[in-house]
Amino acid sequence: MGEKVVAGQFDLSDRQRYRDKLRTCLTGLERLLAEQRFDRPKNLMGLEIELNLVGADGMPRMLNGEVLERIASRDFQTELAMFNLEVNIAPHQLGGRVFDRLSEELRTSLAYADRKAGELDAGIVMIGILPTLDRDDLVSSNLSDVDRYTLLNDQIVAARGEDFLLDIDGVERLTCTSKSIAPEAACTSVQLHLQVTPGRFADVWNAAQAVAGVQIAVGANSPFLFGRELWRESRPPLFQQSTDTRPPELQTQGVRPRTWFGERWISSAYDLFEENLRYFPALLPICDDEDPLKVLDEGGVPSLAELVLHNGTVYRWNRPVYDIADGVPHLRVENRVLPAGPTITDVIANAAFYYGLVRALAEESRPVWTRMPFEAAAANFDAACRHGIDARMTWPRRGRYGGTVEVDAVTLVRDELLPLAEAGLAAWGVERADRDLYLGVIEERCRRRANGASWQAATFHRALEAGLSREAALAATTRRYGELMRQGEPVHTWPVGLPEPAPLG
């Protein structure tokens, strides 16, 4: 989504030329891997957070262009719709008090951005899906005024050939249609990057896939869409359906969706890039002038621009990334599972849990993905999206007998995964103070069975019981969420319900 592309029309020859160029890029990637040209271990992680612009009434504000002008920082960028922003934190080395440093950087950046938004009677809210969004907010006229979004929307709409159907059956059921990909903009997430060597890539990606369901269970924060209470984490079904290029007939044939969990464990990063070429037609067949094989022959490093662009239009929940820094290529695993929010402390706790857990699981002598079917990991992800903190998971049985067992997500996390995450963070060299603080947040969520989604749902129902209409209850819940988010205490400490009105006189 972040590629600099310009709007234009494609003719029939563009797609064939692009397909040929993609294959050349894939050959270039294969050579880079074989020649061991990739960066050495640096233990680098990175963080991106998608944000919402919200008025004092709790409603979305379509002001990202004006707000970005006032922020005037390259750390902040546009996102898909005019009520979205994204903040990018520079890469950090895992170790020491890295999570405290990240927390302080985010607090400073978001407080500044919030003040600038306040000059336009708006504020910044970190939340998976803004509860007050209406169908009229998510239309093509509210897409950000950026060529790449217009072009991407046009190409996905053309590939589908008909309206997009949104059908999510949760606590309540939502069924509606959209003429554009704009509903995707409702999904605001946290993206966690981890730079890895080619030799470690498959183990880290497999580990990340194995724990995606657990991440959602403890971090769910998206229970509402268009006034309906749906899944505890409604972003994944919404994202899949709002970008689905497949009409019903192709879905019935088993054609894979572009928003995709995957279908197998891998043995190399190459597997994922190759699958992306094999299964997914180009959406943006824009060719670069570079000849990647010639660049390699001359001892250079190819940008593989077509491969990078195509990879960015296949929305895996754990995505492979090829990039170049200081003239040296590297690979990253981009974890796209988590919703934004609720607080900076919660975001950093989710990150600490993830980075510790994937390190520990990737280095186990009997890795979890050798003891659990891939289908179980996919089912865990689905169960966590539906049920959040109350989900049940399939996980390899402890001991020598093998097989899998079904267990509450909170029990799995507290008894087995938190100790692994602690060991993984220690292996990264993260200091005990950071490990204890941020993993303690995850432990408390599990102990109280409380996360952003459970707080939103409980507060909404309290507001209904107090006599508010559905729309007023969602708006009041959103306003209260924003207040508590700014106070900064982690979500498991938030009091459920709306504050009592102050007495008059």
Short mmCIF file of C-alpha atoms in Angstrom, two decimals:
data_model
loop_
_atom_site.label_atom_id
_atom_site.label_comp_id
_atom_site.label_asym_id
_atom_site.label_seq_id
_atom_site.Cartn_x
_atom_site.Cartn_y
_atom_site.Cartn_z
CA MET A 1 0.00 0.00 0.00
CA GLY A 2 2.93 2.33 0.60
CA GLU A 3 4.43 2.08 -2.87
CA LYS A 4 4.75 5.31 -4.84
CA VAL A 5 2.58 4.59 -7.84
CA VAL A 6 0.78 6.93 -10.20
CA ALA A 7 -2.71 6.50 -11.54
CA GLY A 8 -3.06 5.30 -15.10
CA GLN A 9 -4.61 2.71 -17.39
CA PHE A 10 -3.16 -0.73 -18.11
CA ASP A 11 -3.44 -2.49 -21.44
CA LEU A 12 -3.44 -6.23 -22.08
CA SER A 13 0.29 -6.42 -22.74
CA ASP A 14 1.12 -4.79 -19.38
CA ARG A 15 0.05 -7.84 -17.39
CA GLN A 16 2.04 -10.32 -19.45
CA ARG A 17 5.10 -8.08 -19.33
CA TYR A 18 4.68 -7.70 -15.57
CA ARG A 19 4.27 -11.46 -15.08
CA ASP A 20 7.50 -12.06 -17.00
CA LYS A 21 9.28 -9.42 -14.93
CA LEU A 22 7.96 -10.99 -11.71
CA ARG A 23 9.47 -14.32 -12.72
CA THR A 24 12.80 -12.60 -13.42
CA CYS A 25 12.62 -10.96 -9.98
CA LEU A 26 11.91 -14.32 -8.37
CA THR A 27 14.97 -15.76 -10.10
CA GLY A 28 16.94 -12.79 -8.78
CA LEU A 29 15.71 -13.48 -5.24
CA GLU A 30 16.68 -17.14 -5.62
CA ARG A 31 20.20 -16.09 -6.66
CA LEU A 32 20.53 -13.66 -3.78
CA LEU A 33 19.58 -16.46 -1.39
CA ALA A 34 21.96 -18.95 -3.01
CA GLU A 35 24.82 -16.44 -3.00
CA GLN A 36 24.18 -15.55 0.66
CA ARG A 37 24.04 -11.85 -0.10
CA PHE A 38 21.72 -10.94 2.77
CA ASP A 39 22.48 -8.86 5.83
CA ARG A 40 23.94 -10.46 8.94
CA PRO A 41 21.94 -10.65 12.17
CA LYS A 42 21.25 -7.25 13.73
CA ASN A 43 18.28 -8.12 15.99
CA LEU A 44 16.33 -5.23 14.46
CA MET A 45 12.61 -4.70 15.04
CA GLY A 46 10.24 -2.02 13.75
CA LEU A 47 6.73 -0.82 14.53
CA GLU A 48 3.89 0.83 12.61
CA ILE A 49 0.51 1.84 14.04
CA GLU A 50 -2.57 2.86 12.06
CA LEU A 51 -4.68 5.52 13.75
CA ASN A 52 -8.14 7.11 13.58
CA LEU A 53 -9.05 10.80 13.58
CA VAL A 54 -12.07 11.35 15.81
CA GLY A 55 -14.05 14.42 16.87
CA ALA A 56 -15.06 15.30 20.43
CA ASP A 57 -18.42 13.65 19.68
CA GLY A 58 -16.69 10.30 19.01
CA MET A 59 -17.38 10.46 15.27
CA PRO A 60 -14.73 10.03 12.53
CA ARG A 61 -13.20 13.19 11.05
CA MET A 62 -12.10 13.21 7.38
CA LEU A 63 -9.09 15.43 7.90
CA ASN A 64 -5.88 13.43 7.44
CA GLY A 65 -4.43 15.75 4.79
CA GLU A 66 -4.88 18.85 6.95
CA VAL A 67 -3.65 17.10 10.10
CA LEU A 68 -0.55 15.75 8.34
CA GLU A 69 0.30 19.26 7.12
CA ARG A 70 0.27 20.45 10.72
CA ILE A 71 2.21 17.47 12.07
CA ALA A 72 4.86 17.98 9.34
CA SER A 73 6.83 14.83 10.25
CA ARG A 74 7.94 12.00 7.99
CA ASP A 75 7.08 9.60 10.82
CA PHE A 76 3.40 10.16 10.00
CA GLN A 77 1.79 9.20 6.69
CA THR A 78 -1.58 8.89 5.04
CA GLU A 79 -3.53 5.68 5.14
CA LEU A 80 -6.40 4.41 3.04
CA ALA A 81 -9.21 6.74 4.17
CA MET A 82 -9.29 10.38 5.15
CA PHE A 83 -9.91 9.53 8.83
CA ASN A 84 -6.73 7.37 8.93
CA LEU A 85 -3.10 8.14 9.72
CA GLU A 86 -0.10 5.88 10.25
CA VAL A 87 2.90 6.43 12.51
CA ASN A 88 6.19 4.63 11.80
CA ILE A 89 8.79 4.17 14.51
CA ALA A 90 12.40 3.87 13.34
CA PRO A 91 13.99 0.40 13.70
CA HIS A 92 15.36 -0.50 17.13
CA GLN A 93 17.73 -3.21 18.24
CA LEU A 94 16.08 -5.76 20.50
CA GLY A 95 17.83 -5.68 23.86
CA GLY A 96 18.23 -3.65 27.04
CA ARG A 97 15.27 -1.37 27.85
CA VAL A 98 14.10 -1.26 24.21
CA PHE A 99 10.41 -1.51 25.09
CA ASP A 100 10.54 1.36 27.55
CA ARG A 101 12.32 3.46 24.91
CA LEU A 102 9.69 2.55 22.32
CA SER A 103 6.94 3.43 24.76
CA GLU A 104 8.44 6.87 25.43
CA GLU A 105 8.93 7.56 21.70
CA LEU A 106 5.34 6.63 20.96
CA ARG A 107 3.99 8.74 23.81
CA THR A 108 5.92 11.76 22.57
CA SER A 109 4.94 11.26 18.91
CA LEU A 110 1.26 10.56 19.52
CA ALA A 111 0.86 13.36 22.06
CA TYR A 112 2.31 15.81 19.53
CA ALA A 113 0.10 14.49 16.73
CA ASP A 114 -2.94 14.62 19.01
CA ARG A 115 -2.24 18.29 19.83
CA LYS A 116 -1.92 19.11 16.14
CA ALA A 117 -5.18 17.27 15.37
CA GLY A 118 -6.76 19.21 18.24
CA GLU A 119 -6.12 22.44 16.34
CA LEU A 120 -8.70 21.11 13.86
CA ASP A 121 -11.15 19.91 16.55
CA ALA A 122 -10.07 16.30 16.16
CA GLY A 123 -8.08 13.80 18.19
CA ILE A 124 -6.19 10.57 17.62
CA VAL A 125 -7.67 7.25 18.76
CA MET A 126 -5.90 3.87 18.62
CA ILE A 127 -8.57 1.20 18.20
CA GLY A 128 -9.01 -1.81 15.91
CA ILE A 129 -12.30 -0.59 14.38
CA LEU A 130 -13.85 2.74 15.33
CA PRO A 131 -17.30 1.82 16.76
CA THR A 132 -18.98 4.97 15.42
CA LEU A 133 -18.13 4.37 11.76
CA ASP A 134 -21.17 4.35 9.51
CA ARG A 135 -21.56 2.86 6.05
CA ASP A 136 -21.68 6.40 4.63
CA ASP A 137 -18.21 7.06 6.08
CA LEU A 138 -16.68 4.17 4.15
CA VAL A 139 -17.24 5.17 0.55
CA SER A 140 -14.79 5.85 -2.27
CA SER A 141 -15.18 9.64 -1.95
CA ASN A 142 -13.60 9.36 1.52
CA LEU A 143 -10.47 7.54 0.29
CA SER A 144 -7.31 9.56 0.80
CA ASP A 145 -6.43 11.77 -2.14
CA VAL A 146 -3.43 9.67 -3.18
CA ASP A 147 -2.97 8.04 -6.58
CA ARG A 148 -1.98 4.64 -5.23
CA TYR A 149 -5.23 4.25 -3.26
CA THR A 150 -7.39 5.29 -6.20
CA LEU A 151 -5.52 2.94 -8.52
CA LEU A 152 -5.61 0.03 -6.10
CA ASN A 153 -9.34 0.51 -5.52
CA ASP A 154 -10.03 0.65 -9.26
CA GLN A 155 -8.03 -2.52 -9.93
CA ILE A 156 -9.59 -4.56 -7.10
CA VAL A 157 -13.08 -3.42 -8.13
CA ALA A 158 -12.36 -4.33 -11.76
CA ALA A 159 -10.99 -7.75 -10.78
CA ARG A 160 -14.08 -8.52 -8.72
CA GLY A 161 -16.53 -7.19 -11.30
CA GLU A 162 -19.38 -6.62 -8.85
CA ASP A 163 -20.17 -5.12 -5.43
CA PHE A 164 -18.27 -6.43 -2.41
CA LEU A 165 -20.38 -8.43 0.01
CA LEU A 166 -19.76 -7.97 3.73
CA ASP A 167 -21.34 -10.80 5.72
CA ILE A 168 -20.07 -11.31 9.29
CA ASP A 169 -22.13 -13.44 11.67
CA GLY A 170 -21.08 -12.88 15.27
CA VAL A 171 -22.95 -11.78 18.38
CA GLU A 172 -25.13 -10.04 15.79
CA ARG A 173 -25.04 -10.35 12.03
CA LEU A 174 -23.96 -7.70 9.54
CA THR A 175 -24.83 -8.07 5.87
CA CYS A 176 -24.29 -5.24 3.41
CA THR A 177 -22.55 -4.41 0.15
CA SER A 178 -19.93 -1.88 -0.91
CA LYS A 179 -18.98 -0.52 -4.31
CA SER A 180 -15.36 0.07 -3.25
CA ILE A 181 -12.61 -1.23 -0.96
CA ALA A 182 -13.27 1.68 1.44
CA PRO A 183 -14.56 -0.59 4.26
CA GLU A 184 -11.00 -1.93 4.53
CA ALA A 185 -10.08 1.47 5.99
CA ALA A 186 -12.05 0.59 9.12
CA CYS A 187 -9.29 -1.90 9.99
CA THR A 188 -6.52 -0.13 11.90
CA SER A 189 -3.69 -2.35 13.01
CA VAL A 190 -0.25 -2.61 14.53
CA GLN A 191 2.48 -4.04 12.29
CA LEU A 192 5.49 -5.59 13.97
CA HIS A 193 8.62 -6.07 11.85
CA LEU A 194 11.51 -8.40 12.64
CA GLN A 195 14.62 -8.51 10.46
CA VAL A 196 15.85 -12.10 10.10
CA THR A 197 18.52 -13.93 8.15
CA PRO A 198 17.36 -16.27 5.34
CA GLY A 199 18.39 -19.26 7.43
CA ARG A 200 16.11 -18.23 10.30
CA PHE A 201 13.24 -16.85 8.22
CA ALA A 202 11.17 -20.02 7.91
CA ASP A 203 11.40 -20.84 11.62
CA VAL A 204 10.38 -17.32 12.63
CA TRP A 205 7.51 -17.19 10.10
CA ASN A 206 6.23 -20.62 11.15
CA ALA A 207 6.41 -19.58 14.81
CA ALA A 208 4.54 -16.36 14.04
CA GLN A 209 1.80 -18.30 12.24
CA ALA A 210 1.53 -20.73 15.14
CA VAL A 211 0.91 -17.95 17.67
CA ALA A 212 -1.27 -15.64 15.54
CA GLY A 213 -4.40 -16.95 17.24
CA VAL A 214 -2.92 -16.39 20.68
CA GLN A 215 -1.97 -12.82 19.74
CA ILE A 216 -5.57 -12.12 18.74
CA ALA A 217 -7.03 -13.81 21.84
CA VAL A 218 -5.14 -11.57 24.27
CA GLY A 219 -5.13 -8.46 22.03
CA ALA A 220 -8.61 -8.36 20.43
CA ASN A 221 -9.96 -4.81 20.17
CA SER A 222 -12.49 -4.69 17.27
CA PRO A 223 -15.95 -5.94 18.35
CA PHE A 224 -18.12 -3.41 16.45
CA LEU A 225 -18.75 -2.44 12.84
CA PHE A 226 -21.56 -0.30 11.41
CA GLY A 227 -23.42 -0.37 14.70
CA ARG A 228 -23.37 -4.16 15.06
CA GLU A 229 -21.56 -6.27 17.63
CA LEU A 230 -19.75 -8.93 15.61
CA TRP A 231 -16.62 -10.95 16.37
CA ARG A 232 -14.29 -9.94 19.20
CA GLU A 233 -11.71 -9.18 16.49
CA SER A 234 -13.74 -8.31 13.40
CA ARG A 235 -10.83 -6.91 11.36
CA PRO A 236 -9.75 -10.18 9.68
CA PRO A 237 -13.14 -11.11 8.18
CA LEU A 238 -13.77 -7.46 7.25
CA PHE A 239 -10.34 -7.09 5.62
CA GLN A 240 -10.75 -10.32 3.68
CA GLN A 241 -14.23 -9.51 2.42
CA SER A 242 -13.52 -5.86 1.57
CA THR A 243 -10.51 -6.77 -0.62
CA ASP A 244 -11.92 -9.99 -2.07
CA THR A 245 -11.37 -10.06 -5.81
CA ARG A 246 -13.25 -13.37 -6.07
CA PRO A 247 -16.92 -13.42 -7.06
CA PRO A 248 -18.90 -16.26 -5.38
CA GLU A 249 -18.18 -18.72 -8.20
CA LEU A 250 -14.41 -18.42 -7.76
CA GLN A 251 -14.81 -18.74 -4.00
CA THR A 252 -16.73 -21.97 -4.56
CA GLN A 253 -13.91 -23.25 -6.78
CA GLY A 254 -11.46 -22.77 -3.92
CA VAL A 255 -9.55 -19.83 -5.39
CA ARG A 256 -7.47 -18.29 -2.61
CA PRO A 257 -8.39 -14.87 -1.18
CA ARG A 258 -5.82 -12.06 -1.33
CA THR A 259 -6.19 -11.60 2.43
CA TRP A 260 -4.85 -14.94 3.46
CA PHE A 261 -3.69 -16.88 6.48
CA GLY A 262 -1.84 -19.37 4.27
CA GLU A 263 -2.16 -23.12 4.01
CA ARG A 264 1.17 -24.73 4.97
CA TRP A 265 4.32 -24.45 7.02
CA ILE A 266 7.31 -23.30 4.96
CA SER A 267 10.98 -24.16 4.64
CA SER A 268 12.22 -20.88 3.07
CA ALA A 269 11.19 -17.27 2.49
CA TYR A 270 11.29 -18.18 -1.21
CA ASP A 271 8.22 -20.38 -0.68
CA LEU A 272 6.03 -17.37 0.16
CA PHE A 273 7.19 -15.12 -2.68
CA GLU A 274 6.79 -17.99 -5.12
CA GLU A 275 3.26 -18.73 -3.87
CA ASN A 276 2.34 -15.08 -4.33
CA LEU A 277 3.30 -15.30 -8.00
CA ARG A 278 1.69 -18.67 -8.55
CA TYR A 279 -1.69 -17.90 -6.98
CA PHE A 280 -2.37 -14.17 -7.34
CA PRO A 281 -2.77 -12.14 -10.55
CA ALA A 282 -1.17 -8.69 -10.59
CA LEU A 283 -3.30 -5.81 -9.38
CA LEU A 284 -0.80 -3.06 -10.24
CA PRO A 285 1.23 -4.27 -13.27
CA ILE A 286 3.74 -1.41 -13.17
CA CYS A 287 7.17 -2.32 -14.58
CA ASP A 288 10.49 -0.85 -13.49
CA ASP A 289 13.38 -0.31 -15.91
CA GLU A 290 15.78 -2.39 -13.81
CA ASP A 291 17.07 -5.73 -15.12
CA PRO A 292 17.58 -7.54 -11.79
CA LEU A 293 19.72 -10.34 -13.26
CA LYS A 294 22.01 -7.86 -15.00
CA VAL A 295 22.37 -5.94 -11.74
CA LEU A 296 23.33 -9.18 -10.01
CA ASP A 297 25.81 -10.09 -12.74
CA GLU A 298 27.50 -6.72 -12.19
CA GLY A 299 27.77 -7.31 -8.45
CA GLY A 300 24.94 -4.94 -7.51
CA VAL A 301 21.82 -5.37 -5.41
CA PRO A 302 18.54 -5.39 -7.38
CA SER A 303 15.51 -3.56 -5.98
CA LEU A 304 13.16 -6.32 -7.26
CA ALA A 305 10.58 -3.55 -7.56
CA GLU A 306 7.86 -5.64 -9.23
CA LEU A 307 8.20 -8.43 -6.66
CA VAL A 308 8.01 -5.92 -3.80
CA LEU A 309 4.95 -4.20 -5.29
CA HIS A 310 3.14 -7.47 -5.96
CA ASN A 311 3.98 -8.75 -2.50
CA GLY A 312 2.35 -5.62 -1.06
CA THR A 313 -0.98 -6.53 -2.69
CA VAL A 314 -1.18 -10.00 -1.09
CA TYR A 315 -2.37 -9.45 2.46
CA ARG A 316 -0.89 -12.27 4.49
CA TRP A 317 -1.26 -11.92 8.26
CA ASN A 318 2.47 -12.68 8.47
CA ARG A 319 3.99 -11.20 5.36
CA PRO A 320 7.52 -11.68 3.95
CA VAL A 321 9.34 -8.43 3.18
CA TYR A 322 12.37 -7.91 0.91
CA ASP A 323 14.11 -4.58 1.42
CA ILE A 324 17.49 -2.85 1.06
CA ALA A 325 19.21 -0.77 3.75
CA ASP A 326 22.59 0.90 3.25
CA GLY A 327 23.02 -1.02 0.00
CA VAL A 328 22.55 -4.45 1.63
CA PRO A 329 19.42 -6.60 1.10
CA HIS A 330 17.55 -8.05 4.05
CA LEU A 331 14.42 -10.02 4.85
CA ARG A 332 11.76 -9.20 7.44
CA VAL A 333 8.73 -10.96 8.84
CA GLU A 334 5.91 -8.41 9.05
CA ASN A 335 3.35 -9.44 11.67
CA ARG A 336 0.01 -7.80 10.76
CA VAL A 337 -2.23 -9.66 13.18
CA LEU A 338 -2.85 -7.14 15.96
CA PRO A 339 -5.39 -4.32 16.14
CA ALA A 340 -4.25 -0.86 17.19
CA GLY A 341 -4.55 0.10 20.86
CA PRO A 342 -5.98 0.34 23.38
CA THR A 343 -3.03 2.21 25.00
CA ILE A 344 0.65 2.58 24.24
CA THR A 345 1.40 0.28 27.18
CA ASP A 346 -0.92 -2.37 25.69
CA VAL A 347 0.66 -2.03 22.23
CA ILE A 348 4.16 -2.44 23.67
CA ALA A 349 3.04 -5.38 25.83
CA ASN A 350 1.64 -7.10 22.74
CA ALA A 351 4.94 -6.45 20.95
CA ALA A 352 7.07 -7.79 23.82
CA PHE A 353 4.94 -10.93 24.03
CA TYR A 354 5.27 -11.51 20.27
CA TYR A 355 9.01 -10.90 19.97
CA GLY A 356 9.80 -13.06 22.98
CA LEU A 357 7.50 -15.86 21.90
CA VAL A 358 8.68 -16.15 18.30
CA ARG A 359 12.32 -16.17 19.43
CA ALA A 360 11.70 -18.99 21.90
CA LEU A 361 9.50 -21.07 19.58
CA ALA A 362 11.84 -20.64 16.59
CA GLU A 363 14.71 -22.10 18.63
CA GLU A 364 12.93 -25.10 20.18
CA SER A 365 14.46 -28.48 19.43
CA ARG A 366 11.01 -29.88 18.58
CA PRO A 367 9.28 -26.87 17.04
CA VAL A 368 5.56 -26.42 17.53
CA TRP A 369 4.93 -26.59 13.77
CA THR A 370 6.34 -30.12 13.65
CA ARG A 371 3.82 -31.16 16.31
CA MET A 372 0.69 -29.36 15.16
CA PRO A 373 -1.11 -29.38 11.78
CA PHE A 374 -1.16 -26.07 9.94
CA GLU A 375 -4.96 -26.37 9.83
CA ALA A 376 -4.98 -26.18 13.63
CA ALA A 377 -3.09 -22.87 13.57
CA ALA A 378 -5.62 -21.50 11.06
CA ALA A 379 -8.52 -22.74 13.19
CA ASN A 380 -6.96 -21.14 16.28
CA PHE A 381 -6.78 -17.82 14.43
CA ASP A 382 -10.45 -18.07 13.45
CA ALA A 383 -11.54 -19.05 16.98
CA ALA A 384 -9.59 -16.17 18.51
CA CYS A 385 -11.14 -13.67 16.08
CA ARG A 386 -14.61 -14.92 16.99
CA HIS A 387 -14.23 -15.30 20.75
CA GLY A 388 -11.23 -13.18 21.79
CA ILE A 389 -10.02 -13.74 25.33
CA ASP A 390 -12.57 -16.56 25.77
CA ALA A 391 -11.29 -18.58 22.80
CA ARG A 392 -10.18 -22.18 23.04
CA MET A 393 -7.04 -23.28 21.20
CA THR A 394 -5.60 -26.49 19.83
CA TRP A 395 -1.98 -26.86 20.96
CA PRO A 396 0.62 -29.66 21.08
CA ARG A 397 0.29 -31.79 24.19
CA ARG A 398 3.16 -31.57 26.66
CA GLY A 399 5.26 -34.64 27.39
CA ARG A 400 6.31 -37.61 25.35
CA TYR A 401 2.90 -38.81 24.18
CA GLY A 402 2.48 -36.26 21.42
CA GLY A 403 -0.73 -35.22 19.76
CA THR A 404 -2.70 -32.05 20.46
CA VAL A 405 -5.07 -30.92 23.17
CA GLU A 406 -7.79 -28.23 23.35
CA VAL A 407 -7.16 -25.59 25.99
CA ASP A 408 -8.44 -22.14 27.03
CA ALA A 409 -6.31 -19.44 25.44
CA VAL A 410 -5.74 -17.76 28.82
CA THR A 411 -4.58 -21.04 30.38
CA LEU A 412 -2.24 -21.71 27.47
CA VAL A 413 -0.77 -18.23 27.69
CA ARG A 414 -0.32 -18.15 31.47
CA ASP A 415 0.97 -21.70 31.94
CA GLU A 416 3.07 -22.25 28.83
CA LEU A 417 3.55 -19.27 26.56
CA LEU A 418 4.41 -16.46 28.97
CA PRO A 419 7.39 -18.41 30.38
CA LEU A 420 8.53 -19.03 26.79
CA ALA A 421 8.14 -15.35 25.94
CA GLU A 422 10.16 -14.42 29.02
CA ALA A 423 12.95 -16.78 27.95
CA GLY A 424 12.84 -15.42 24.40
CA LEU A 425 13.15 -11.80 25.57
CA ALA A 426 16.03 -12.81 27.83
CA ALA A 427 17.70 -14.41 24.79
CA TRP A 428 17.31 -11.09 22.92
CA GLY A 429 19.07 -9.41 25.86
CA VAL A 430 15.99 -7.48 27.04
CA GLU A 431 16.41 -6.38 30.65
CA ARG A 432 14.29 -7.96 33.38
CA ALA A 433 12.50 -4.69 34.20
CA ASP A 434 11.06 -4.53 30.67
CA ARG A 435 10.27 -8.25 30.62
CA ASP A 436 8.42 -8.13 33.94
CA LEU A 437 6.50 -4.94 33.20
CA TYR A 438 5.19 -5.74 29.74
CA LEU A 439 4.67 -9.49 30.07
CA GLY A 440 2.94 -8.67 33.36
CA VAL A 441 0.35 -6.73 31.35
CA ILE A 442 -0.41 -9.85 29.29
CA GLU A 443 -0.61 -11.97 32.44
CA GLU A 444 -3.08 -9.57 34.05
CA ARG A 445 -5.30 -9.56 30.94
CA CYS A 446 -5.41 -13.34 31.17
CA ARG A 447 -6.05 -13.35 34.93
CA ARG A 448 -8.96 -10.91 34.57
CA ARG A 449 -10.09 -12.22 31.15
CA ALA A 450 -10.11 -8.61 29.99
CA ASN A 451 -8.89 -6.91 26.81
CA GLY A 452 -9.98 -4.03 24.60
CA ALA A 453 -12.79 -5.98 22.96
CA SER A 454 -14.27 -7.21 26.24
CA TRP A 455 -14.13 -3.67 27.70
CA GLN A 456 -15.83 -2.14 24.65
CA ALA A 457 -18.59 -4.73 24.61
CA ALA A 458 -19.24 -4.57 28.37
CA THR A 459 -19.28 -0.75 28.41
CA PHE A 460 -21.61 -0.62 25.41
CA HIS A 461 -24.09 -2.96 27.11
CA ARG A 462 -23.94 -0.94 30.33
CA ALA A 463 -24.77 2.16 28.29
CA LEU A 464 -27.74 0.38 26.70
CA GLU A 465 -28.95 -0.72 30.13
CA ALA A 466 -28.73 2.92 31.27
CA GLY A 467 -31.27 3.81 28.58
CA LEU A 468 -29.06 5.13 25.78
CA SER A 469 -29.96 4.35 22.18
CA ARG A 470 -27.61 2.06 20.26
CA GLU A 471 -26.01 4.98 18.39
CA ALA A 472 -25.63 7.05 21.56
CA ALA A 473 -24.18 4.05 23.43
CA LEU A 474 -21.55 3.46 20.73
CA ALA A 475 -20.63 7.15 20.69
CA ALA A 476 -20.41 7.30 24.49
CA THR A 477 -18.29 4.13 24.56
CA THR A 478 -15.95 5.62 21.96
CA ARG A 479 -15.61 8.90 23.89
CA ARG A 480 -14.90 7.05 27.14
CA TYR A 481 -12.40 4.81 25.35
CA GLY A 482 -10.57 7.91 24.08
CA GLU A 483 -10.41 9.39 27.59
CA LEU A 484 -8.97 6.22 29.12
CA MET A 485 -6.60 5.71 26.18
CA ARG A 486 -5.11 9.16 26.81
CA GLN A 487 -4.75 8.48 30.53
CA GLY A 488 -2.55 5.58 29.46
CA GLU A 489 -3.22 2.89 32.06
CA PRO A 490 -3.44 -0.58 30.42
CA VAL A 491 -6.89 -1.76 29.41
CA HIS A 492 -7.20 -4.52 32.02
CA THR A 493 -7.37 -1.75 34.67
CA TRP A 494 -10.14 0.22 32.96
CA PRO A 495 -13.43 0.47 34.86
CA VAL A 496 -16.30 -0.91 32.82
CA GLY A 497 -19.13 1.48 32.02
CA LEU A 498 -19.53 5.21 31.63
CA PRO A 499 -18.60 7.63 34.42
CA GLU A 500 -21.45 8.94 36.55
CA PRO A 501 -22.40 12.51 35.60
CA ALA A 502 -21.09 15.10 38.03
CA PRO A 503 -23.82 16.39 40.38
CA LEU A 504 -25.09 19.90 39.67
CA GLY A 505 -24.37 22.67 42.15
#
